[in-house]
XYZ file of C-alpha atoms in Angstrom:
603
model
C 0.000 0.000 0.000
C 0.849 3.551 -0.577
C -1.183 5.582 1.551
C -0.974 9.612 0.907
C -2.460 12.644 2.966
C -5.671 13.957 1.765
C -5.201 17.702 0.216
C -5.190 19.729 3.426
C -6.851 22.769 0.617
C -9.216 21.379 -1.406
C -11.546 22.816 -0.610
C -11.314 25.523 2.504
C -13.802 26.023 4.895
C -14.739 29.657 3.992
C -13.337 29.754 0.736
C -16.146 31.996 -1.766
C -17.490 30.064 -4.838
C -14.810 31.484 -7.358
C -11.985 30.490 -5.810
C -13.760 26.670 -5.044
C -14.914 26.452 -8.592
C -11.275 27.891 -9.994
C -10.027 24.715 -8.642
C -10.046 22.479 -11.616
C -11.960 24.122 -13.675
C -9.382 26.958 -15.064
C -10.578 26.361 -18.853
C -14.084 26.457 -18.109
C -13.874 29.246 -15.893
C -11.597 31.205 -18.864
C -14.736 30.422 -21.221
C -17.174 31.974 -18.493
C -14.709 35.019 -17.748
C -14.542 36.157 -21.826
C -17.789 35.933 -22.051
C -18.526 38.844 -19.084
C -15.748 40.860 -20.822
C -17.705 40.696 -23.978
C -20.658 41.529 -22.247
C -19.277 44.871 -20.038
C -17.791 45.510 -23.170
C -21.616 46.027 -24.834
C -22.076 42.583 -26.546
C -24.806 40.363 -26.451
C -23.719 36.568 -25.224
C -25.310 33.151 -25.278
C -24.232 29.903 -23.950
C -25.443 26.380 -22.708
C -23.659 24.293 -19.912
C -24.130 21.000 -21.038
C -22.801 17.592 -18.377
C -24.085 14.769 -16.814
C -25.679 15.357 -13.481
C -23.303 16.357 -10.194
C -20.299 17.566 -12.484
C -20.141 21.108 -12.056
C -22.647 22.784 -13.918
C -24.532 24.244 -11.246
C -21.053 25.477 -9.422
C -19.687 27.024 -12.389
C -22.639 29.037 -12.662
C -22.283 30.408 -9.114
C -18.586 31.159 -10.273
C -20.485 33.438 -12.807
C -23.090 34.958 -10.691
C -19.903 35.813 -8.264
C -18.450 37.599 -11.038
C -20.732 40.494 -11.424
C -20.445 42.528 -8.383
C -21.453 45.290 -9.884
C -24.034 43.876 -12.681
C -27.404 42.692 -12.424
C -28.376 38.881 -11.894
C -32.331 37.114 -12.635
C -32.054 33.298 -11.932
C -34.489 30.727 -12.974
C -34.146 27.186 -12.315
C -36.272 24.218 -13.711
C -38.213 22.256 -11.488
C -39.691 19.179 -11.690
C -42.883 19.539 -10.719
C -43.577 23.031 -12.483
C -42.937 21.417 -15.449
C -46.612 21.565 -16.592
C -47.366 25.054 -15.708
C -46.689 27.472 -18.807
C -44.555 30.158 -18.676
C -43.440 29.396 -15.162
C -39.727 29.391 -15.712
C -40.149 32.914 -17.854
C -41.902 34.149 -14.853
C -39.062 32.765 -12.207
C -36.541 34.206 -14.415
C -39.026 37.755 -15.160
C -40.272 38.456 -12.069
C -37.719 40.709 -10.390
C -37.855 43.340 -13.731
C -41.589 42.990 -14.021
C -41.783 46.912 -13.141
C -40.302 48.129 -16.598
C -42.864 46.085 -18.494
C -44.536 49.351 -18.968
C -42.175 50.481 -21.593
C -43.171 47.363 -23.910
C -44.607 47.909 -26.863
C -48.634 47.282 -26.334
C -49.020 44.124 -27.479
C -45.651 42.738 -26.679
C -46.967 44.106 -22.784
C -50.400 42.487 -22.823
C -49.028 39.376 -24.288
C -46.702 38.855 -21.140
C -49.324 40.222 -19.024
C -51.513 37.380 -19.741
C -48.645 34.732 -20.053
C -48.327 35.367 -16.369
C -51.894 35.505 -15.222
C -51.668 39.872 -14.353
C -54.890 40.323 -16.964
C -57.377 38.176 -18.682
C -57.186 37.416 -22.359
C -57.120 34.944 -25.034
C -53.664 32.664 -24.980
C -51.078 34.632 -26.094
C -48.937 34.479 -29.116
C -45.353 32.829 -28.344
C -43.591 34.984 -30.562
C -45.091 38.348 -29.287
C -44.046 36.566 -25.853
C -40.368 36.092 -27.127
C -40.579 39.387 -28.310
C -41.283 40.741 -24.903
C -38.797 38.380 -23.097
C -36.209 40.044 -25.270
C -37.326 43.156 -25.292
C -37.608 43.101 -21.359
C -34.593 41.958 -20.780
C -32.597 44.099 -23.107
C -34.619 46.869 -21.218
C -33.342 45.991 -17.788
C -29.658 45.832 -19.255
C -29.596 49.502 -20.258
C -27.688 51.284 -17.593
C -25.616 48.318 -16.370
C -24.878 44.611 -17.822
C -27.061 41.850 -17.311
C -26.736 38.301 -16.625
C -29.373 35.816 -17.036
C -28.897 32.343 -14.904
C -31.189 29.691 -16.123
C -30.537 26.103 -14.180
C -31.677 22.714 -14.929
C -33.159 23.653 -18.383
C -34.281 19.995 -18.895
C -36.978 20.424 -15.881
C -38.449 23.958 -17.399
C -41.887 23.756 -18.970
C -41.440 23.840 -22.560
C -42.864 27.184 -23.966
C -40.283 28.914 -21.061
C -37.770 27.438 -22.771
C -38.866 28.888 -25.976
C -39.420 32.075 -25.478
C -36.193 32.302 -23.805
C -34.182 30.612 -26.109
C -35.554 32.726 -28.609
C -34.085 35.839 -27.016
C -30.718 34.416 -26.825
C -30.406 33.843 -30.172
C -31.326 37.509 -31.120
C -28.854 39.176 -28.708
C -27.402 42.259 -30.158
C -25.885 44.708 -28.677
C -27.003 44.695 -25.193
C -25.387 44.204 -22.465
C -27.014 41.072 -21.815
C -25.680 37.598 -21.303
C -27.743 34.848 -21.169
C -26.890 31.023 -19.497
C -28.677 27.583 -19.215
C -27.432 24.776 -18.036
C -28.917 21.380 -18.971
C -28.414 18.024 -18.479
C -26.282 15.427 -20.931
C -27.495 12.994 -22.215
C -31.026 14.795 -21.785
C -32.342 16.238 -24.964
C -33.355 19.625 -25.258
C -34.220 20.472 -28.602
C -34.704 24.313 -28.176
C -30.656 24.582 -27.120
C -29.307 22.862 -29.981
C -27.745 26.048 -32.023
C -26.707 28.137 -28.785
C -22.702 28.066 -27.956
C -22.309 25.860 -25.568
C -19.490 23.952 -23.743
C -19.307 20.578 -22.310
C -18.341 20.466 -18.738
C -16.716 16.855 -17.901
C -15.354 15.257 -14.983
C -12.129 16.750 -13.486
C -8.663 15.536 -14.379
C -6.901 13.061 -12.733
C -4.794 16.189 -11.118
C -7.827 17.273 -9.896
C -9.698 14.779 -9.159
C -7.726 12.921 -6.983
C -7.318 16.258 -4.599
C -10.871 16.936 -4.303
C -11.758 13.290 -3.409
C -8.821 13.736 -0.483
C -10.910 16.638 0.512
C -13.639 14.915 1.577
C -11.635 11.687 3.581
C -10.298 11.891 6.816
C -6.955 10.227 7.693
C -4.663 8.566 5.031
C -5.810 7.690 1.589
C -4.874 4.336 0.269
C -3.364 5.467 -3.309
C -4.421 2.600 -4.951
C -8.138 2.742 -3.809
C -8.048 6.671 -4.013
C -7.072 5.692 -8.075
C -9.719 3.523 -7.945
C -12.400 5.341 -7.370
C -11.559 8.599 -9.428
C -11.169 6.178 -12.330
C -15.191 4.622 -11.699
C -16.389 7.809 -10.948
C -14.555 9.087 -14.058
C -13.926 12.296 -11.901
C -17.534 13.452 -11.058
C -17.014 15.711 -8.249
C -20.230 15.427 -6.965
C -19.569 11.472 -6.823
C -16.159 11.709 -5.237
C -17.275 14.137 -2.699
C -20.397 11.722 -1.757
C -18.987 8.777 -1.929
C -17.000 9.011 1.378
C -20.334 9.375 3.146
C -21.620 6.288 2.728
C -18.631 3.530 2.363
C -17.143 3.083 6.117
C -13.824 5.011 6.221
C -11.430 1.889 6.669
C -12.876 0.947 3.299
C -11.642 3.702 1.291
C -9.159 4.981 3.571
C -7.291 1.624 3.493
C -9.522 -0.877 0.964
C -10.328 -2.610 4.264
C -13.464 -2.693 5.919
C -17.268 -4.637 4.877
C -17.626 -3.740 1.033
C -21.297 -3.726 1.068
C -21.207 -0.936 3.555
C -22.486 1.431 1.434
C -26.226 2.532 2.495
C -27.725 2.460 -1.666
C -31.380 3.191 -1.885
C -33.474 0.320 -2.547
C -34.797 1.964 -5.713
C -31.390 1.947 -7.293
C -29.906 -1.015 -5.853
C -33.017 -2.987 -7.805
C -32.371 -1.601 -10.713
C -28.803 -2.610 -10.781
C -29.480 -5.763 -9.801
C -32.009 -6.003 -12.456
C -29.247 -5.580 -15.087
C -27.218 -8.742 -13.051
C -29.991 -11.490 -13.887
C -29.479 -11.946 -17.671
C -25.764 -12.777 -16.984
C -24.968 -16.460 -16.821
C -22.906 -17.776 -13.279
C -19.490 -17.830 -14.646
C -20.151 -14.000 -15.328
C -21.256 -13.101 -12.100
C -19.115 -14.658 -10.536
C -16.119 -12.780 -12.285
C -18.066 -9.197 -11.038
C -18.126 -10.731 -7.432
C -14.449 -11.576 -7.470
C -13.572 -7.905 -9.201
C -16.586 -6.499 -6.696
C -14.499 -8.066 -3.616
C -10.926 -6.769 -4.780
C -10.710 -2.915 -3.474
C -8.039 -1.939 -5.640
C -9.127 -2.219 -9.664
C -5.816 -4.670 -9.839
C -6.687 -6.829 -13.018
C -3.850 -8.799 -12.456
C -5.165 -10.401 -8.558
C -8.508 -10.248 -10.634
C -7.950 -13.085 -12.716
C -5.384 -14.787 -10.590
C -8.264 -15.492 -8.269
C -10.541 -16.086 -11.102
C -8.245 -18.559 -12.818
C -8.189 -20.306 -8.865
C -12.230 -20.534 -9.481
C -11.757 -22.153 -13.011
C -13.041 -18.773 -14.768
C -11.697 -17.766 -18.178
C -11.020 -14.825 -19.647
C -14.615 -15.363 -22.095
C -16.276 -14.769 -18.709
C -15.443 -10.673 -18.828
C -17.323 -10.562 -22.131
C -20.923 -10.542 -21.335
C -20.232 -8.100 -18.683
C -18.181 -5.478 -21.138
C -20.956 -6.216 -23.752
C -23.642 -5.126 -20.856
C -21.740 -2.155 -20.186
C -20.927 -3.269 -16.485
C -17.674 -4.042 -16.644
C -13.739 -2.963 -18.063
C -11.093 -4.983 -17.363
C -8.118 -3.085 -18.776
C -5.164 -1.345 -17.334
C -7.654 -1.510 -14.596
C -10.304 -2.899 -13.685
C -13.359 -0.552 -13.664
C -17.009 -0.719 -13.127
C -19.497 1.611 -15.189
C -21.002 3.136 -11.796
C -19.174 3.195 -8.222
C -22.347 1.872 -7.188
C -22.759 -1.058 -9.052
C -19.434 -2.513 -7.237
C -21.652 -2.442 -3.786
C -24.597 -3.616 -5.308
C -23.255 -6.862 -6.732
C -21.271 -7.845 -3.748
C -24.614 -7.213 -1.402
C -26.626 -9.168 -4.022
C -24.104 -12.409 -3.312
C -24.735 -14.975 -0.748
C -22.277 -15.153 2.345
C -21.148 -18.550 1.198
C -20.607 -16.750 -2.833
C -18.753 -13.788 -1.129
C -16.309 -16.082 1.420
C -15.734 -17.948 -1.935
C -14.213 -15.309 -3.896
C -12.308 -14.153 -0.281
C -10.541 -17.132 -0.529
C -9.841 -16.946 -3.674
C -8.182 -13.449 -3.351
C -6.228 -14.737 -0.902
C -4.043 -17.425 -2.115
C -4.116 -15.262 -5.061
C -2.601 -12.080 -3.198
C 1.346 -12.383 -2.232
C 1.821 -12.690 1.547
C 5.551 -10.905 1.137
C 3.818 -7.514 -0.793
C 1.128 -7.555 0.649
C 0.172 -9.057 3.317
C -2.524 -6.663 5.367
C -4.704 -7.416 2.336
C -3.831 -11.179 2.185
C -5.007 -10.790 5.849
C -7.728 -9.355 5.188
C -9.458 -11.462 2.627
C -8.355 -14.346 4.537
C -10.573 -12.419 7.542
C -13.669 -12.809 5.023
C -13.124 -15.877 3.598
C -13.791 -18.195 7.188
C -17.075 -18.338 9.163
C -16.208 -19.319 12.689
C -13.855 -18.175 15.217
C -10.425 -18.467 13.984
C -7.125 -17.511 16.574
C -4.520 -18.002 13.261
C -6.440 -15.539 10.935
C -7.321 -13.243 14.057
C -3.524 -12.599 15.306
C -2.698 -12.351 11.350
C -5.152 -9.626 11.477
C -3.489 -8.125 14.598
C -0.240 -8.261 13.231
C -1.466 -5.752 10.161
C -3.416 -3.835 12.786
C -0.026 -3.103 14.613
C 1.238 -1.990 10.533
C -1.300 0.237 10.082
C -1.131 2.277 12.973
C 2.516 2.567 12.687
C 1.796 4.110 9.258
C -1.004 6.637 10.430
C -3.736 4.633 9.306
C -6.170 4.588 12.057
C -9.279 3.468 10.015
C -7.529 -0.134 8.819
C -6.013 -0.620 12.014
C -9.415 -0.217 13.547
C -11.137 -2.305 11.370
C -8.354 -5.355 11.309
C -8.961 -5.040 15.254
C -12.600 -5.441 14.778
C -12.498 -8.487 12.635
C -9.688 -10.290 14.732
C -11.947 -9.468 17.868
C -14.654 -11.485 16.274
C -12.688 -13.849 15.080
C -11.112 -14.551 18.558
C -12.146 -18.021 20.105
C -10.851 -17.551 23.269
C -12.856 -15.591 25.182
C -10.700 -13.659 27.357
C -8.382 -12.581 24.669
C -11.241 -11.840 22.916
C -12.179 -9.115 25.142
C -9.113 -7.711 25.058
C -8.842 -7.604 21.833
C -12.540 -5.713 21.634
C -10.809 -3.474 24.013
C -8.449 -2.613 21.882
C -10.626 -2.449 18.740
C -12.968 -0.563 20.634
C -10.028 2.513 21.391
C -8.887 2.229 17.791
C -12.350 2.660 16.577
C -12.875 5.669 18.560
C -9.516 7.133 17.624
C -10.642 6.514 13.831
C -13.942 8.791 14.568
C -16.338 6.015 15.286
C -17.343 6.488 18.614
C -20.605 4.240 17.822
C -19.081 1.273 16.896
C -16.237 2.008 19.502
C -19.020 1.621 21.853
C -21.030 -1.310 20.572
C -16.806 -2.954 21.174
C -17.208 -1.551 23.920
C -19.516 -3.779 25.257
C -18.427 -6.338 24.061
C -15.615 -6.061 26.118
C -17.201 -5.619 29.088
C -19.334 -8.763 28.337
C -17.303 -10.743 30.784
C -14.939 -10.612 33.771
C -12.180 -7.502 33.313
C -8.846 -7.114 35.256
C -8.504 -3.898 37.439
C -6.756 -2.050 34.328
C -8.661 -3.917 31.815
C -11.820 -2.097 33.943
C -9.451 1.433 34.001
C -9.044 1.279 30.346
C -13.136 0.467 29.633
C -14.203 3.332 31.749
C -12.044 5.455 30.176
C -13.027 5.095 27.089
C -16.452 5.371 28.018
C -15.666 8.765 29.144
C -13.960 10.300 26.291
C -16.530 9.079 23.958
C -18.849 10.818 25.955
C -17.112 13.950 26.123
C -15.859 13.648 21.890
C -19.694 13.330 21.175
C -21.771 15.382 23.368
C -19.328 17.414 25.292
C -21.309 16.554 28.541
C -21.185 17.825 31.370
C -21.064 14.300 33.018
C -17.677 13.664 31.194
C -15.252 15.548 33.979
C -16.645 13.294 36.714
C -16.381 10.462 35.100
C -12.625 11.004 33.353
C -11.345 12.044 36.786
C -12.631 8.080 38.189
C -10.977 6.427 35.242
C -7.901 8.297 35.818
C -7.628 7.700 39.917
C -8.061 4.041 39.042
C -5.497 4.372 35.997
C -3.167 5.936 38.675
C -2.228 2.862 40.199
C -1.914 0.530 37.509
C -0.733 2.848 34.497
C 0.619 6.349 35.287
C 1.558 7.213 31.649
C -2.613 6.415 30.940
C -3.371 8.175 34.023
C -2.048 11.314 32.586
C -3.840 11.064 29.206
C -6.947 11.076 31.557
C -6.016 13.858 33.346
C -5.616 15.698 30.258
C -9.071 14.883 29.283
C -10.736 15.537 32.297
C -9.524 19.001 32.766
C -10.296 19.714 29.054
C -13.483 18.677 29.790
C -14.159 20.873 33.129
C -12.400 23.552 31.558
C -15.139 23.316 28.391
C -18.122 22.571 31.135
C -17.339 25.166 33.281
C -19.818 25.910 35.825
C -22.237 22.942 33.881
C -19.976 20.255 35.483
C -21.550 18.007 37.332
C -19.937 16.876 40.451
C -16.534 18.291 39.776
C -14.650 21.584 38.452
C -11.566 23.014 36.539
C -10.008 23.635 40.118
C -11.011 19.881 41.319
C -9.675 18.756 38.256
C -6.107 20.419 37.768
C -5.652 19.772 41.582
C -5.925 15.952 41.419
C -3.434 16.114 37.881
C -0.804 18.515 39.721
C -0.742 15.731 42.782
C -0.512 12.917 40.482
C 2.962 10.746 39.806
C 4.185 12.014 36.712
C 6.454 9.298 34.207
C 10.192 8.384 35.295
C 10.441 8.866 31.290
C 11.689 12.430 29.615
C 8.638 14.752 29.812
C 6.652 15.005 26.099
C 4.861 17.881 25.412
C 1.460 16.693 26.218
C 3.332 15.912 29.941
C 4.626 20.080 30.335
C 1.257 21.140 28.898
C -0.724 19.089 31.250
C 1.491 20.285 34.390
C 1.148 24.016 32.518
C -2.242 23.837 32.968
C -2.486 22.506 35.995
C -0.727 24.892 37.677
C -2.588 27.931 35.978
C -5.537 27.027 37.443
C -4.019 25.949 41.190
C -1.379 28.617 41.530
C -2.572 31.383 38.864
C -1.867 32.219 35.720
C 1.162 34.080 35.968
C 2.959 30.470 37.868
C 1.379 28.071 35.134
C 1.918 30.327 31.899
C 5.860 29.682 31.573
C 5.576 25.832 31.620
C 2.617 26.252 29.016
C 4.424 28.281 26.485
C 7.386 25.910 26.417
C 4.947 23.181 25.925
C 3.504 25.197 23.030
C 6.957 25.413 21.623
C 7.293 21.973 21.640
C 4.398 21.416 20.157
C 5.341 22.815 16.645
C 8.574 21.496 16.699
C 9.249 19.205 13.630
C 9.756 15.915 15.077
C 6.397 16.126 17.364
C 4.712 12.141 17.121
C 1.782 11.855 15.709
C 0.432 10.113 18.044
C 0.893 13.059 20.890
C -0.275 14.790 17.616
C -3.564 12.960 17.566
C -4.302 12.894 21.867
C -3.215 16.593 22.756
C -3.028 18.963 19.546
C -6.582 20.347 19.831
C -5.872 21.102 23.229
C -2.880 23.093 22.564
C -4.544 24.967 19.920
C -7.068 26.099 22.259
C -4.786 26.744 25.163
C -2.430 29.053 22.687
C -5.792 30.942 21.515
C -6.755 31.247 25.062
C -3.309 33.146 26.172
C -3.030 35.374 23.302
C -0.708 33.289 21.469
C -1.714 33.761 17.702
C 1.110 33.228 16.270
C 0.887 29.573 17.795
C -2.486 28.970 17.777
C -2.306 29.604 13.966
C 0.638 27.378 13.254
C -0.897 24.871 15.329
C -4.649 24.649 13.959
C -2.765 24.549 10.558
């Protein structure tokens, strides 16, 4: 594996539309920019946004709208269930100008007045209506340019469209620039000799980047490759798609592949396009289904292991389902969860196993591991300290997700059922570090099923506690971390201190809400407790920073805090005192004035 950060910039929280929709998008953006300069310039300008659904259209637009600071913008968007309701777009688009109708000629004016229901009269005439959507708008773009925004042209009711289109193509010399944006491959017959351009997934510079965006932790090259190729760089796919898959799963390729949530209308349908195909076939999409990576070359080694050939792929590629090239790629990221949910436990072990003597255990073995994890049904100690084993590889490597979910699996997979608690244990701290407190819980108790050892019991209750102070910030938390770390204190002083840190982050965030306990209570019990025979870290001098600030004032704790904060930006900090106490020294620097800290360190 070759995992990679995810771009810490793509995109920034705060960032305004045009410098989000720059990103990537330079040519179109170029296109959109020429045309404004044409239009302050006194030209006339027409153009149609034409792309499949969730790549950009509707973003590029609001790049355009946040170009005219100074202009005038009427937006109209279709909508489905206007679609029957004449003239409704024109009048979502009209409405905001309706005041210089006055100046149409007469029966250009009563022809729009009736269009939108402000008189009674006969049906009007379409052209005088495109007459007096032009002339309208040309109107309004008299003393300063104007910018028409029409959206989703495919859902506007058809004699909208018209009369609109018909304006754009008579454009003169107003200052006037009109936009649609329409679906492809929908059909819109009334577009088809405007400009337009054809806005297509992002590049696989971009794409990659954006998709980073929207993971947390380290991204498995590989699988990030993966899934920019299926979605074919949709940014509205790659910035979804981490939603619903668990985060081990694309953050590592590990993790239940059918853990996307699909909704049952669409996970039908693409089943529905499974049934023609004979077994040999669907088998072939299980075993490409149940490899994370696209590799075509593990692909058919564990197909050739099921006595597949290569005719197998054909049906698939004929049905559109399937490419198996330099890659192996499904037509819809979708479809890959859909067929392995559709397979039978036994069908899906099957095609584990397969994977697995196909995979080499000297490259690669945390996958090896992995499918060998899927591929048995019962409890299994060989397979479950295997799985351990890459756990221990992951987290050296950063990547919390995998290691949480190899912990998970080996848990289950654990026969013996004392280590299997502590391996639960484990899983269940893992999982929590990997921002799944729910599932670190449901370990949780899994753990505490049966009989625990005094720091077995220290290490449970902690865990409850920080869980419930990471979720709900409650004011029950400081009470509760300050038991877990007394009982820590005697059996693990180093974890004693990590609980000390979290309950007086806690008090100090409930304040006066606390229940049973304060921030005085708290730093009191830390500044009495033993402290490591080891070199103090940083989290140690920040912990004993704050605890004297709040026992002995600010001016005593301050000096101890700031070298702590120096500390913490030096290069060779660990990530994992990194991951336990950066947040709190990014609050403590912004609490004493430290800016200059506090910004290095929430960067």
């Amino acid at each position: 594996m070759n995992p990679v950060a995810p771009a810490p910039s793509e995109p920034r929280c705060g960032e305004t539309a045009v410098a989000q929709a720059s990103r990537g998008r330079r040519s179109e953006c170029g296109v959109l920019d020429r045309m404004l300069d044409a239009v302050r310039a006194g030209a006339g300008c027409a153009l149609v946004l034409r792309g499949e659904p969730g790549v950009g259209k509707t973003f590029l637009l609001e790049y355009l709208v946040e170009q005219v600071p100074c202009g005038r913008v009427l937006r109209a968007a279709g909508v489905r269930s206007e679609m029957e309701f004449d003239f409704a777009g024109l009048h979502q688009l009209c409405a905001p100008i309706l005041d210089v109708a006055q100046r149409l000629p007469a029966p250009q004016r009563d022809a729009l007045r009736t269009a939108f229901g402000m008189s009674d009269g006969p049906a009007p005439d379409r052209f005088l209506v495109g007459l007096a959507a032009l002339s309208l708008l040309a109107d309004a773009a008299r003393d300063r340019p104007l910018v028409c925004v029409v959206d989703d042209v495919q859902w506007l009711d058809r004699v909208s469209v018209q009369a609109l289109t018909f304006a754009a193509r008579r454009l003169g010399a107003e200052s006037l620039a009109m936009i649609f944006a329409a679906r492809e491959p929908d059909l819109v017959a009334e577009l088809a000799d405007l400009p337009e351009l054809l806005v297509t997934g992002l590049t696989n510079d971009d794409a990659p980047a954006l998709l980073g965006s929207a993971l947390r932790g380290l991204v498995d090259q590989q699988v990030l490759d993966r899934i920019v190729d299926e979605t074919r760089g949709n940014p509205r796919a790659l910035l979804e798609l981490p939603r619903g898959p668990a985060s081990a799963e694309l953050t590592g390729g590990f993790g239940p592949s059918d853990a996307p949530a699909i909704p049952r209308r669409i996970e039908e349908g693409l089943r529905r396009q499974l049934e023609p195909l004979e077994a040999g076939t669907r088998q072939l999409l299980l075993v490409a289904a149940a490899e994370p990576l696209g590799d075509p070359v593990l692909v058919w080694r564990a197909a050739a292991r099921l006595g597949m050939r290569v005719e197998a792929a054909a049906p698939a590629a004929s049905a559109g389902l399937l490419d198996i090239g330099s890659r192996v790629r499904f037509r819809h990221p979708l479809l890959r969860s859909a067929i392995y949910r559709a397979a039978s436990a036994e069908e899906r072990r099957t095609v584990h196993r397969a994977l697995a003597e196909a995979t080499d255990p000297e490259t690669d073995p945390d996958r090896r591991a992995w499918h060998r994890a899927q591929a048995v049904a019962e409890p299994h100690e060989d397979v479950a300290a295997e799985l351990e084993q890459s756990a221990g590889r992951a987290q050296a490597r950063g990547g919390r997700a995998a290691a949480a979910a190899f912990l998970e699996r080996a848990a289950e997979l654990t026969p013996e059922p004392g280590r299997r608690r502590q391996r639960a244990l484990v899983a269940a701290h893992a999982t929590h570090q990997a921002g799944a407190p729910g599932a670190a819980l449901r370990l949780l108790s899994l753990a505490e099923a049966g009989p625990l050892d005094e720091l077995q019991r220290a290490r449970a209750d902690l865990l409850r506690a920080q869980i419930s102070f990471s979720v709900n910030r409650g004011s029950d938390a400081p009470p509760l971390l300050l038991k877990a770390a007394r009982q820590l204190q005697r059996v693990d002083v180093r974890l004693a201190r990590e609980a000390y840190r979290d309950a007086l982050a806690a008090s100090m965030f409930a304040g006066p809400l606390a229940i049973g306990g304060n921030v005085r209570e708290a730093a009191e019990a830390a500044h009495a407790a033993p402290r490591p025979m080891l070199p103090p870290r940083a989290a140690d001098l920040l912990l004993d920073g704050l605890a004297v600030r709040f026992t002995d004032g600010y001016a005593a704790g301050m000096p101890m805090v700031t070298r702590a904060l120096s500390l913490f930006r030096a290069p060779d900090l660990s990530a994992e005192e990194a991951l336990e106490s950066l947040w709190l020294a990014c609050t403590t620097a912004a609490h004493g004035w430290d800016i200059e800290t506090w910004d290095a360190l929430a960067g």
